[in-house]
Structure formats: structure tokens, C-alpha cells
Amino acid sequence: MKTAFPEGFLWGGAVAANQCEGAWLEDGKLPNVTDVMVGIGTDGKHPGVKWNDETGKWEMALKDGKKYLSHEAIDLYHRYPEDLKLMGGMGFKAFRTSIAWSRIFPRGDEEEPNEAGLVYYDKLFDEMLKNGMQPVVTLSHYETPLYLVTEYGGWKNRKLITFFERYARTVFERYKDKVKYWMTFNEINVAFRMPFAGAGILSDNPESPVEALTKKEIYQAVHHEFVASSLAVKACHEIIPDAKIGAMLTCSSVATYPYTCSPEDAFGTLSYKRQTYFFGDVMCRGYYPAYIYRVWEEEDCAPVMEQGDDEILACYPVDYLAFSYYRSGVWHEAEEKDKVSEGSVTSGSGTGFTNPYLTECSPAPWCWPVDPKGLRYTCNELYDRYQIPLFIVENGIGLDEGPDENGVINDPVRTKYLEDHLRQVAEALKDGCDIMGYLWWGPIDVVSAGTGEMKKRYGFVYVDRNNDGEGTLARSKKVSYERYKEIIESNGAAL
Ligand code: BGP
């Protein structure tokens, strides 16, 4: 059987420490930013922090009556041998997770790492390798240590570059023989839409932790992240010469289509897409794109840069571009431009207008439009623009499901989503796009990042836990499990 997928294609799945590990304060770990939010979408703008008048600083203040499901999550921290065996059972070649930065440097500013945290990831990566999977590791998946935010102001503060570089060098040294695929910041381009989760920053306004942040502050934080990311690329190449390190962006917004063929909608779409490209342009090309200088000048929001920063960006661009893709969007200039002028660079996937040409969407209340061809479109756009390898590190559909009376979890919608998207990946490969691999988001049910629910399930493996936090945590295979296995076994020929 013929397949478009190259030999060595990295088939697999992806999760993030904060959505699956649980054990949020175990073995020396301290909170990170996502630990004080139920969901980054639901209370990202009003996280569990309060202003302390005496110290003049923010401090953690979890909200009464809220369920922070991620604190225990699916307890992967203790159950990883069983879980990784299940992943290996599908024939995964790669498994993506993040290192929880605050397991390694609990506050974030220590000189020495926490050995217990390092030991945990040693065991986790060994187990992945034992089950035939290459670890693919994100250095921070919305996981800035909270202490760095409350004490230092998060990424607004240039000191975080030093702390991040120390952390990156520590884990590169420790795992250099085990991990050959790295990424710096998960979905770095959400910084404007979700500044606390994405860029680990809070305002200095006691009334408004997030909404009072200025654009200038966000550009500043992002600039620091860019420099930190480049220094991590440098360190990775020095310490692990045979490793690859990438940028990671949410690229659902790359598949944004003009609502009409009016030049207004066409240019509006371009401007909207630039809110995502901005991040790729700096990290893949190594310099700020021309169009951003106009924004900085007109809106007086240019970040302060130090001498030598441009050289760091230029010398250490990323090796590949990793991205998530879930859905496409529609841009209607007349309706959307007000929202844009409020938020200028508000990247991520705007919901936009309903696309009448798309007939499927994920179930309510999430309602994400399903657009497999949008994935081919995205691959082509990104490859045309950057000409570096692409890595699809998140794609999937969240469904509310459970076992039927016979204990079977039948999920044909997930299987169809998987097949339809993979067929479009095959098309993109035929188009000439260089794609390293495809990782399904949440191959085992995890806590949703956006809403903090268990109910929004992406897995081929079901986890018995509900939105109230009840359940045995037992794992069981859904029907889609065998189909993904078959596709992987045939290297895509069975599609
Ligand atoms: C991406 C995040 C993931 C993930 C996924 C699905 O933006 O990188 O962490 O969870 O989206 O989103 P959700 O969990 O909100 O359905």
C-alpha cells in the first residue's frame, strides 16, 4: 500500500504536565501560573491571586468553591508506567509532554535545582524510551513558576531570561542522552489574549491583575521570551548537538479566511494572521518583521531592547516550527476591527463568523468548527513562509463521552476527525511540506486547558474522573484506540 508519510515520521500524542500530572505540590514542587486558574480561558483574566497591601505584591489566593481539577488531574505523576504502556500500545513513535518548570526550580530563581523533580523526569523519559517513544519536551507549557510572577513581575522582568536559561541548561544537561526534541514556550503567541498564562505577567494595578496590563508591557514580556528562547536554542545546540529545538505556536488562526472577497476583508485577514506570524517571524527568521514597527510607533508600545539582543535573535533561530491546529476561522473586517483595535495583537484563534461551508463542529458548548483542509492550508502557508521543518504537535477534538451499558466507549466522531485531518496531512506532504510528525492532543483524557474540565475529552484512552473530581481514575481504551494503532502501524497507508 502506498503512503505519503515518510519513514521515521513521528506519530504520537501530546499532553502537558499541568493538565495530567497532578501532584501539584509534591516532591518540592511549588505552584505555577496554571495552578491558580481553573482554566486559562475561564479565569485567565481573574486568576487566584490577591494584592497584599503590606508587601505591595500579588500573592496566591485560590478562590473558594472552585474546583481546581488540575491539582490532581489524572495523576499521571504516579500512574505514568501504565499510561505510557497504553500509548506505546498504539505504536507511538513520540510522546510530547512538558517539564513542570517549578518541579525543577520550585520558585524559579534558585541557584540549584530540586533533585526530586529531576529524578521524576528521568523515570518518565526512561519509561517513554522503553515503550518505543521519543520524548518531545516543552520547556514551559503555560508553566511559569508563580513565585517569579509575584516576586519579579514575571516576564516583564528581564531577570527571567537568566532564570529560564539556567533551567533550560539544567534540563538539557540532565536529559541530553534521552531527549532529542525540544520546544521552548507552548503557544507563545497567546501572550496578548492570555497574558497571565502565556507570558506569566500581572499588572501593578491591585484592582485588575490582568486587564490593566498595557500593550507595551506585553510586548516587553514577549521580547524577553524571544531572547530567552534564542538563548535556549544556543544552549541546546551546545549541550545536545544532535537535538532539534523548535518554537511552538497556536496556528488555528493561520487558517483564517476572508468573509468576502472585498479588499477590506482580505487585508483585515492578513493583518489578523500577522498577529500569529509575528511570533514565527521573529523565532524562525531571527528578526522583527517590518510591519511591527508601525504598530509600535503608532501605539507607542515598543519594547525596550538591550544592545546585543538583535544579535542573539539573529544567531539562534529555531530548528523547526511546532504548532497546534484545531479549527479555522473567518475574518469580517467591518465587524471585527473594533475588537482588533482594542487588542492589537490578540493572537490565537478568533471565533469569528460561522463558516457556512463547514458542516461539522465539536459539540456544544465548545462548538469548534471542524476543518480538515484548514490543516493542509496551514502547513502550506507555514512552509511557504519559513521553509523549515514543521511539526504538528497538537490536533484533536474534545467530546463529552462515557462508557455505554456494556462498558464500551464508542467514539466515531473522533475517529473521523483523526482520519480526515491525517488525509490532509498526507496532501500537505505531497504538496512538498516538510512535516516531522503528527501528535494527537490528549491521547489520554486530561484536564482541559481552556475550561478546566474533565468532561472535554480528547483521549483514545478514557479516564474515569468527572467534573466534580469524582471517579476511580481507571483507564480504558475507546474504540478509536485500535484505529489510530492501525494507521500508525501502516505508516498512514491504512487511511
Ligand atoms: C491548546 C493547548 C493545550 C490544550 C488544547 C486544547 O491550546 O496548548 O494545552 O489543552 O489547546 O484546548 P482545551 O483543553 O481548552 O480544549
Coordinates of C-alpha atoms and ligand atoms in Angstrom, one line a residue:
M1 CA 0.0 0.0 0.0
K2 CA 1.3 3.5 -0.9
T3 CA 1.7 6.1 1.8
A4 CA 2.7 9.8 1.7
F5 CA 4.2 9.6 5.1
P6 CA 8.0 9.4 5.1
E7 CA 9.9 6.8 7.0
G8 CA 10.6 7.9 10.6
F9 CA 7.5 10.1 10.7
L10 CA 6.9 10.9 14.3
W11 CA 3.4 9.5 15.1
G12 CA 2.2 10.0 18.6
G13 CA 0.4 12.2 21.1
A14 CA 0.8 15.2 23.3
V15 CA 0.0 16.3 26.8
A16 CA 1.2 18.9 29.2
A17 CA 2.5 18.5 32.8
N18 CA -0.1 20.8 34.3
Q19 CA -3.0 19.1 32.7
C20 CA -2.1 15.5 33.5
E21 CA 0.4 15.1 36.3
G22 CA -1.5 16.3 39.3
A23 CA 0.7 16.1 42.4
W24 CA 0.8 19.8 42.2
L25 CA 2.8 20.3 45.5
E26 CA 4.6 17.0 45.7
D27 CA 8.3 16.4 46.0
G28 CA 9.2 20.0 46.4
K29 CA 7.1 21.5 43.6
L30 CA 5.6 24.9 44.1
P31 CA 2.7 26.4 42.1
N32 CA 3.0 27.6 38.6
V33 CA 0.6 30.1 36.9
T34 CA -1.8 27.5 35.7
D35 CA -2.2 26.1 39.2
V36 CA -4.1 29.2 40.2
M37 CA -6.5 29.1 37.4
V38 CA -9.3 26.6 36.9
G39 CA -9.0 27.1 33.1
I40 CA -6.8 29.6 31.2
G41 CA -9.9 30.6 29.2
T42 CA -12.4 30.7 32.0
D43 CA -10.5 32.6 34.7
G44 CA -7.2 33.6 33.0
K45 CA -8.2 37.2 33.4
H46 CA -9.1 36.8 37.1
P47 CA -6.6 34.3 38.4
G48 CA -6.4 33.1 42.0
V49 CA -4.2 35.9 43.2
K50 CA -4.8 38.9 45.6
W51 CA -2.9 42.1 46.2
N52 CA -1.2 42.3 49.5
D53 CA -1.1 46.0 50.7
E54 CA 1.7 45.3 53.2
T55 CA 4.1 43.8 50.8
G56 CA 2.9 45.7 47.8
K57 CA 2.9 42.4 45.8
W58 CA 0.5 39.9 44.4
E59 CA 0.1 36.6 46.3
M60 CA -1.6 33.3 45.7
A61 CA -5.3 33.3 46.8
L62 CA -7.2 30.3 45.4
K63 CA -10.9 31.0 45.0
D64 CA -13.3 29.4 47.5
G65 CA -15.8 27.0 46.0
K66 CA -13.8 26.5 42.8
K67 CA -12.6 23.1 41.6
Y68 CA -9.0 23.1 40.5
L69 CA -9.1 19.7 38.8
S70 CA -5.6 20.1 37.6
H71 CA -4.2 19.8 41.1
E72 CA -4.8 16.1 40.9
A73 CA -5.5 15.9 37.2
I74 CA -5.3 12.3 36.0
D75 CA -2.5 11.5 38.5
L76 CA -0.1 10.7 35.7
Y77 CA 2.7 11.6 38.2
H78 CA 2.1 8.2 39.9
R79 CA 0.5 6.3 37.0
Y80 CA 2.9 7.0 34.2
P81 CA 4.1 3.4 33.7
E82 CA 0.5 2.2 32.9
D83 CA -0.2 5.3 30.8
L84 CA 2.9 5.1 28.7
K85 CA 2.3 1.4 28.1
L86 CA -1.1 2.3 26.7
M87 CA 0.5 4.9 24.5
G88 CA 3.2 2.5 23.4
G89 CA 0.4 0.0 22.6
M90 CA -0.8 2.3 19.8
G91 CA 2.7 2.1 18.3
F92 CA 3.5 5.8 19.2
K93 CA 6.9 6.8 18.0
A94 CA 6.8 10.0 20.0
F95 CA 5.2 11.4 23.1
R96 CA 5.1 15.0 23.9
T97 CA 4.8 16.4 27.4
S98 CA 6.2 19.4 29.3
I99 CA 8.6 19.6 32.2
A100 CA 6.9 21.5 35.0
W101 CA 9.5 24.2 35.5
S102 CA 8.5 24.5 39.1
R103 CA 9.4 20.9 39.8
I104 CA 13.0 21.6 38.8
F105 CA 13.2 25.2 40.2
P106 CA 10.3 25.5 42.5
R107 CA 10.5 29.2 43.0
G108 CA 12.2 29.7 39.7
D109 CA 15.2 31.8 41.0
E110 CA 17.2 29.2 42.9
E111 CA 20.8 28.5 42.1
E112 CA 20.4 24.8 42.4
P113 CA 17.7 22.5 41.0
N114 CA 15.4 20.3 43.0
E115 CA 16.8 16.8 42.6
A116 CA 13.4 15.1 43.3
G117 CA 11.9 16.9 40.3
L118 CA 14.8 15.9 38.1
V119 CA 14.5 12.2 39.2
Y120 CA 10.9 12.2 38.2
Y121 CA 11.5 13.2 34.6
D122 CA 14.4 10.8 34.4
K123 CA 12.0 8.0 35.2
L124 CA 9.3 9.4 32.9
F125 CA 11.7 9.7 29.9
D126 CA 13.2 6.3 30.5
E127 CA 9.7 4.8 30.5
M128 CA 8.9 6.5 27.2
L129 CA 12.0 5.2 25.6
K130 CA 11.3 1.7 27.0
N131 CA 7.9 1.8 25.3
G132 CA 9.4 2.9 21.9
M133 CA 8.7 6.6 22.1
Q134 CA 10.9 9.6 21.6
P135 CA 10.3 12.2 24.3
V136 CA 9.2 15.5 22.8
V137 CA 9.6 18.1 25.5
T138 CA 8.2 21.6 26.0
L139 CA 10.1 23.7 28.5
S140 CA 7.1 25.7 29.5
H141 CA 3.5 24.8 28.7
Y142 CA 1.9 27.8 30.5
E143 CA 4.1 26.9 33.4
T144 CA 6.0 29.9 34.6
P145 CA 6.6 29.4 38.3
L146 CA 4.1 31.6 40.2
Y147 CA 6.9 33.0 42.5
L148 CA 8.6 34.6 39.5
V149 CA 5.3 36.4 38.8
T150 CA 4.6 37.6 42.3
E151 CA 8.2 38.5 43.2
Y152 CA 9.6 39.6 40.0
G153 CA 6.7 40.7 37.8
G154 CA 7.0 37.7 35.6
W155 CA 8.3 38.0 32.0
K156 CA 8.1 41.8 32.2
N157 CA 11.3 41.5 34.2
R158 CA 14.5 40.8 32.2
K159 CA 15.8 38.7 35.1
L160 CA 13.6 35.9 33.9
I161 CA 15.8 35.4 30.9
T162 CA 18.6 34.3 33.2
F163 CA 16.3 32.1 35.3
F164 CA 14.9 30.4 32.2
E165 CA 18.3 29.9 30.7
R166 CA 19.5 28.3 33.9
Y167 CA 16.5 26.0 33.9
A168 CA 17.0 25.1 30.2
R169 CA 20.7 24.4 30.6
T170 CA 19.9 22.2 33.7
V171 CA 17.4 20.0 31.9
F172 CA 19.5 19.8 28.7
E173 CA 22.5 18.6 30.7
R174 CA 20.4 16.1 32.7
Y175 CA 18.4 14.6 29.8
K176 CA 20.9 15.0 26.9
D177 CA 21.0 11.3 26.3
K178 CA 17.3 10.9 26.5
V179 CA 15.6 13.8 24.8
K180 CA 16.3 14.9 21.3
Y181 CA 13.2 17.0 20.5
W182 CA 12.6 20.2 22.5
M183 CA 10.3 23.2 22.3
T184 CA 10.6 26.4 24.3
F185 CA 7.2 28.0 25.1
N186 CA 3.9 26.4 24.3
E187 CA 1.7 28.6 22.1
I188 CA 3.8 31.6 22.7
N189 CA 1.5 33.7 20.5
V190 CA -1.3 33.7 23.1
A191 CA 0.5 36.3 25.1
F192 CA -1.9 39.2 24.1
R193 CA -5.0 37.1 24.5
M194 CA -4.0 35.4 27.7
P195 CA -1.0 37.3 29.2
F196 CA -1.0 35.6 32.6
A197 CA -1.0 32.0 31.3
G198 CA 1.0 32.8 28.2
A199 CA 3.6 35.4 29.4
G200 CA 3.4 35.0 33.1
I201 CA 2.6 38.6 33.8
L202 CA 0.3 40.6 36.1
S203 CA -0.3 44.3 36.1
D204 CA 0.6 46.5 39.1
N205 CA -3.0 47.5 39.5
P206 CA -4.5 45.9 42.7
E207 CA -7.9 46.1 41.1
S208 CA -7.1 44.4 37.9
P209 CA -4.4 41.8 37.7
V210 CA -4.6 41.1 34.0
E211 CA -6.9 43.5 32.2
A212 CA -4.9 46.6 33.3
L213 CA -1.8 45.3 31.5
T214 CA -0.6 47.6 28.7
K215 CA 0.4 46.6 25.2
K216 CA 3.8 47.9 25.9
E217 CA 4.2 45.6 28.9
I218 CA 3.1 42.6 26.9
Y219 CA 5.5 43.4 24.1
Q220 CA 8.2 43.7 26.7
A221 CA 7.4 40.3 28.2
V222 CA 7.3 38.8 24.7
H223 CA 10.7 40.3 23.8
H224 CA 12.2 38.8 26.9
E225 CA 10.7 35.4 26.0
F226 CA 12.1 35.7 22.5
V227 CA 15.6 36.4 23.9
A228 CA 15.2 33.6 26.4
S229 CA 14.1 31.2 23.7
S230 CA 17.1 32.1 21.5
L231 CA 19.5 31.5 24.4
A232 CA 17.8 28.1 25.0
V233 CA 18.4 27.3 21.3
K234 CA 22.0 28.2 21.7
A235 CA 22.3 26.1 24.9
C236 CA 20.6 23.1 23.4
H237 CA 22.9 23.1 20.4
E238 CA 25.9 23.3 22.6
I239 CA 24.9 20.6 25.1
I240 CA 23.0 18.2 22.7
P241 CA 24.4 18.7 19.2
D242 CA 22.1 16.0 17.8
A243 CA 18.9 17.6 19.2
K244 CA 16.4 19.8 17.5
I245 CA 14.6 22.6 19.2
G246 CA 11.6 24.4 18.0
A247 CA 9.2 27.3 18.5
M248 CA 5.6 26.4 19.3
L249 CA 2.6 28.4 18.2
T250 CA -1.1 28.0 18.0
C251 CA -1.8 28.2 14.3
S252 CA -5.5 27.6 14.1
S253 CA -5.6 31.3 13.3
V254 CA -3.4 30.8 10.3
A255 CA -6.4 29.2 8.7
T256 CA -8.5 32.4 8.8
Y257 CA -10.5 33.0 5.7
P258 CA -11.8 36.4 4.5
Y259 CA -15.6 36.6 4.9
T260 CA -15.9 38.1 1.4
C261 CA -13.6 38.9 -1.4
S262 CA -13.7 42.6 -0.5
P263 CA -10.2 44.1 -0.2
E264 CA -11.1 45.2 3.3
D265 CA -11.8 41.6 4.4
A266 CA -8.7 40.4 2.5
F267 CA -6.4 42.9 4.2
G268 CA -8.1 42.5 7.5
T269 CA -7.4 38.8 7.3
L270 CA -3.8 39.4 6.5
S271 CA -3.4 41.7 9.5
Y272 CA -5.1 39.2 11.8
K273 CA -2.9 36.4 10.6
R274 CA 0.2 38.6 11.2
Q275 CA -0.7 38.5 14.9
T276 CA 0.4 34.9 14.7
Y277 CA 3.1 35.3 12.1
F278 CA 4.7 38.0 14.2
F279 CA 5.9 35.3 16.6
G280 CA 7.0 32.8 13.9
D281 CA 8.7 35.6 12.0
V282 CA 11.0 36.5 15.0
M283 CA 11.7 32.9 16.1
C284 CA 12.1 31.3 12.7
R285 CA 13.8 34.2 10.8
G286 CA 15.7 35.8 13.7
Y287 CA 14.5 39.4 13.4
Y288 CA 11.4 41.5 14.0
P289 CA 9.2 41.9 10.9
A290 CA 8.9 45.2 9.2
Y291 CA 5.1 45.6 9.8
I292 CA 5.5 45.6 13.6
Y293 CA 7.5 48.9 13.7
R294 CA 4.4 50.8 12.5
V295 CA 2.3 49.3 15.3
W296 CA 5.0 50.1 17.9
E297 CA 5.2 53.7 16.6
E298 CA 1.5 54.4 16.2
E299 CA 0.5 52.8 19.5
D300 CA 3.7 53.7 21.4
C301 CA 4.3 50.2 22.6
A302 CA 7.8 49.3 21.5
P303 CA 9.6 47.1 24.0
V304 CA 12.9 48.2 25.4
M305 CA 15.8 46.1 24.0
E306 CA 19.3 45.9 25.2
Q307 CA 22.4 46.1 23.0
G308 CA 23.1 42.6 21.6
D309 CA 19.5 41.4 21.7
D310 CA 19.1 41.6 18.0
E311 CA 22.3 39.6 17.5
I312 CA 21.0 36.9 19.9
L313 CA 17.8 36.6 17.9
A314 CA 19.6 36.6 14.6
C315 CA 22.2 33.9 15.7
Y316 CA 19.8 31.4 17.2
P317 CA 16.6 30.9 15.3
V318 CA 14.7 27.7 15.9
D319 CA 15.3 24.4 14.1
Y320 CA 11.7 23.7 13.4
L321 CA 8.2 25.2 13.9
A322 CA 5.8 23.2 16.0
F323 CA 2.2 24.2 16.1
S324 CA -1.3 23.3 17.3
Y325 CA -4.3 23.3 14.9
Y326 CA -7.9 22.6 15.9
R327 CA -10.1 24.7 13.7
S328 CA -10.3 27.5 11.2
G329 CA -11.9 30.9 11.4
V330 CA -13.5 33.7 9.3
W331 CA -12.5 37.3 9.3
H332 CA -15.1 40.0 8.7
E333 CA -13.3 43.4 8.8
A334 CA -16.3 45.6 9.4
E335 CA -17.4 43.6 12.4
E336 CA -14.0 42.6 13.8
K337 CA -11.9 45.7 13.5
D338 CA -13.1 47.3 16.7
K339 CA -12.1 44.2 18.6
V340 CA -8.7 44.3 17.0
S341 CA -8.1 47.9 17.8
E342 CA -8.8 47.1 21.4
G343 CA -6.3 44.3 21.5
S344 CA -4.0 45.0 18.5
V345 CA -2.1 41.7 18.6
T346 CA -4.6 39.4 20.1
S347 CA -3.4 36.2 18.5
G348 CA -4.8 32.7 18.9
S349 CA -7.8 31.5 17.1
G350 CA -10.6 34.1 17.0
T351 CA -14.0 32.5 16.8
G352 CA -15.0 34.9 14.1
F353 CA -18.0 34.2 12.0
T354 CA -19.6 30.9 11.4
N355 CA -18.3 29.5 8.1
P356 CA -21.4 28.3 6.1
Y357 CA -19.2 26.0 4.1
L358 CA -18.2 23.9 7.2
T359 CA -20.9 21.5 8.2
E360 CA -19.3 19.9 11.3
C361 CA -18.3 21.3 14.6
S362 CA -17.4 19.9 18.0
P363 CA -20.4 19.5 20.4
A364 CA -21.8 22.4 22.5
P365 CA -20.8 24.2 24.5
W366 CA -17.4 24.2 22.7
C367 CA -18.6 24.3 19.1
W368 CA -15.2 24.4 17.4
P369 CA -15.7 24.2 13.6
V370 CA -14.1 21.1 12.0
D371 CA -12.0 22.0 9.0
P372 CA -9.5 19.3 8.0
K373 CA -8.5 21.1 4.8
G374 CA -7.5 24.0 7.1
L375 CA -4.7 21.9 8.3
R376 CA -3.3 21.4 4.8
Y377 CA -3.7 25.1 4.2
T378 CA -1.9 25.9 7.4
C379 CA 1.0 23.5 6.7
N380 CA 1.4 25.1 3.2
E381 CA 1.2 28.7 4.5
L382 CA 3.8 28.0 7.2
Y383 CA 6.2 26.0 5.0
D384 CA 6.0 28.6 2.2
R385 CA 6.8 31.4 4.7
Y386 CA 9.6 29.8 6.7
Q387 CA 11.0 26.8 4.8
I388 CA 11.9 25.0 7.9
P389 CA 10.5 21.6 9.1
L390 CA 7.1 21.7 10.6
F391 CA 5.9 19.6 13.5
I392 CA 2.1 19.2 14.1
V393 CA 2.2 18.8 17.9
E394 CA -1.5 19.2 18.7
N395 CA -4.6 18.3 16.8
G396 CA -7.8 16.8 18.2
I397 CA -11.4 17.1 19.1
G398 CA -12.9 17.4 22.6
L399 CA -16.1 15.2 23.1
D400 CA -18.3 14.6 26.1
E401 CA -18.5 10.8 26.3
G402 CA -18.6 7.8 28.6
P403 CA -19.0 4.1 28.6
D404 CA -22.3 2.6 27.4
E405 CA -24.2 -0.1 29.3
N406 CA -21.6 -2.7 28.1
G407 CA -18.7 -0.6 29.2
V408 CA -17.8 0.3 25.5
I409 CA -16.8 3.9 24.6
N410 CA -17.6 4.3 21.0
D411 CA -16.3 7.5 19.5
P412 CA -16.7 7.5 15.7
V413 CA -16.6 11.3 15.7
R414 CA -13.1 11.2 17.0
T415 CA -12.0 8.5 14.5
K416 CA -13.4 10.6 11.6
Y417 CA -11.7 13.8 12.8
L418 CA -8.5 11.9 13.0
E419 CA -8.7 10.3 9.6
D420 CA -9.9 13.4 7.9
H421 CA -7.1 15.5 9.3
L422 CA -4.5 12.9 8.6
R423 CA -5.6 12.7 5.0
Q424 CA -5.0 16.4 4.7
V425 CA -1.5 16.0 6.3
A426 CA -0.8 13.4 3.6
E427 CA -1.9 16.0 1.0
A428 CA 0.4 18.6 2.6
L429 CA 3.3 16.2 2.4
K430 CA 2.5 15.6 -1.3
D431 CA 2.5 19.4 -1.7
G432 CA 6.1 19.3 -0.6
C433 CA 5.7 20.4 3.0
D434 CA 8.4 19.0 5.3
I435 CA 6.5 17.7 8.3
M436 CA 8.3 15.8 11.0
G437 CA 5.4 14.3 12.7
Y438 CA 1.8 14.4 13.9
L439 CA 0.9 14.3 17.6
W440 CA -2.7 14.0 18.7
W441 CA -3.7 16.3 21.5
G442 CA -4.6 14.4 24.7
P443 CA -4.3 10.8 23.6
I444 CA -5.4 10.0 27.2
D445 CA -8.1 12.2 28.7
V446 CA -6.6 15.2 30.5
V447 CA -8.0 18.3 32.2
S448 CA -8.9 20.9 29.6
A449 CA -6.6 23.9 29.4
G450 CA -9.3 26.3 28.4
T451 CA -12.1 25.4 30.7
G452 CA -10.5 23.2 33.4
E453 CA -13.0 20.4 32.8
M454 CA -12.6 16.6 32.6
K455 CA -15.7 16.4 30.5
K456 CA -14.0 17.8 27.4
R457 CA -12.2 14.6 26.4
Y458 CA -9.7 14.2 23.6
G459 CA -8.4 10.7 24.5
F460 CA -8.1 7.3 22.8
V461 CA -7.9 6.3 26.4
Y462 CA -10.7 7.1 28.8
V463 CA -10.0 8.2 32.4
D464 CA -12.8 7.7 34.9
R465 CA -13.0 11.1 36.6
N466 CA -15.8 13.7 36.2
N467 CA -16.1 17.4 36.6
D468 CA -16.7 17.1 40.3
G469 CA -13.4 15.3 40.6
E470 CA -15.0 12.0 41.4
G471 CA -14.1 8.7 39.8
T472 CA -11.7 5.8 40.2
L473 CA -9.2 7.2 37.7
A474 CA -9.3 3.8 36.0
R475 CA -8.1 3.8 32.3
S476 CA -10.0 2.1 29.5
K477 CA -9.5 2.1 25.7
K478 CA -12.0 3.8 23.5
V479 CA -12.9 2.3 20.1
S480 CA -10.7 4.9 18.3
Y481 CA -7.7 3.4 20.0
E482 CA -7.4 0.5 17.6
R483 CA -7.9 2.7 14.5
Y484 CA -5.1 5.1 15.4
K485 CA -2.9 2.0 16.1
E486 CA -3.8 0.6 12.6
I487 CA -3.0 3.9 10.9
I488 CA 0.4 4.1 12.7
E489 CA 1.3 0.5 12.0
S490 CA 0.8 1.1 8.3
N491 CA 2.6 4.4 8.4
G492 CA -0.5 6.1 7.1
A493 CA -1.3 3.6 4.3
A494 CA -4.4 2.4 6.1
L495 CA -6.0 5.8 5.8
Ligands
BGP1 C1 -4.1 24.2 23.3 C2 -3.2 23.9 24.5 C3 -3.4 22.6 25.2 C4 -4.8 22.0 25.0 C5 -5.5 22.3 23.8 C6 -7.0 22.0 23.8 O1 -4.3 25.5 23.1 O2 -1.8 24.0 24.1 O3 -2.9 22.7 26.4 O4 -5.5 21.8 26.2 O5 -5.3 23.6 23.3 O6 -7.7 23.0 24.4 P1 -8.7 22.7 25.5 O7 -8.1 21.9 26.6 O8 -9.2 24.1 26.1 O9 -9.9 22.0 24.9

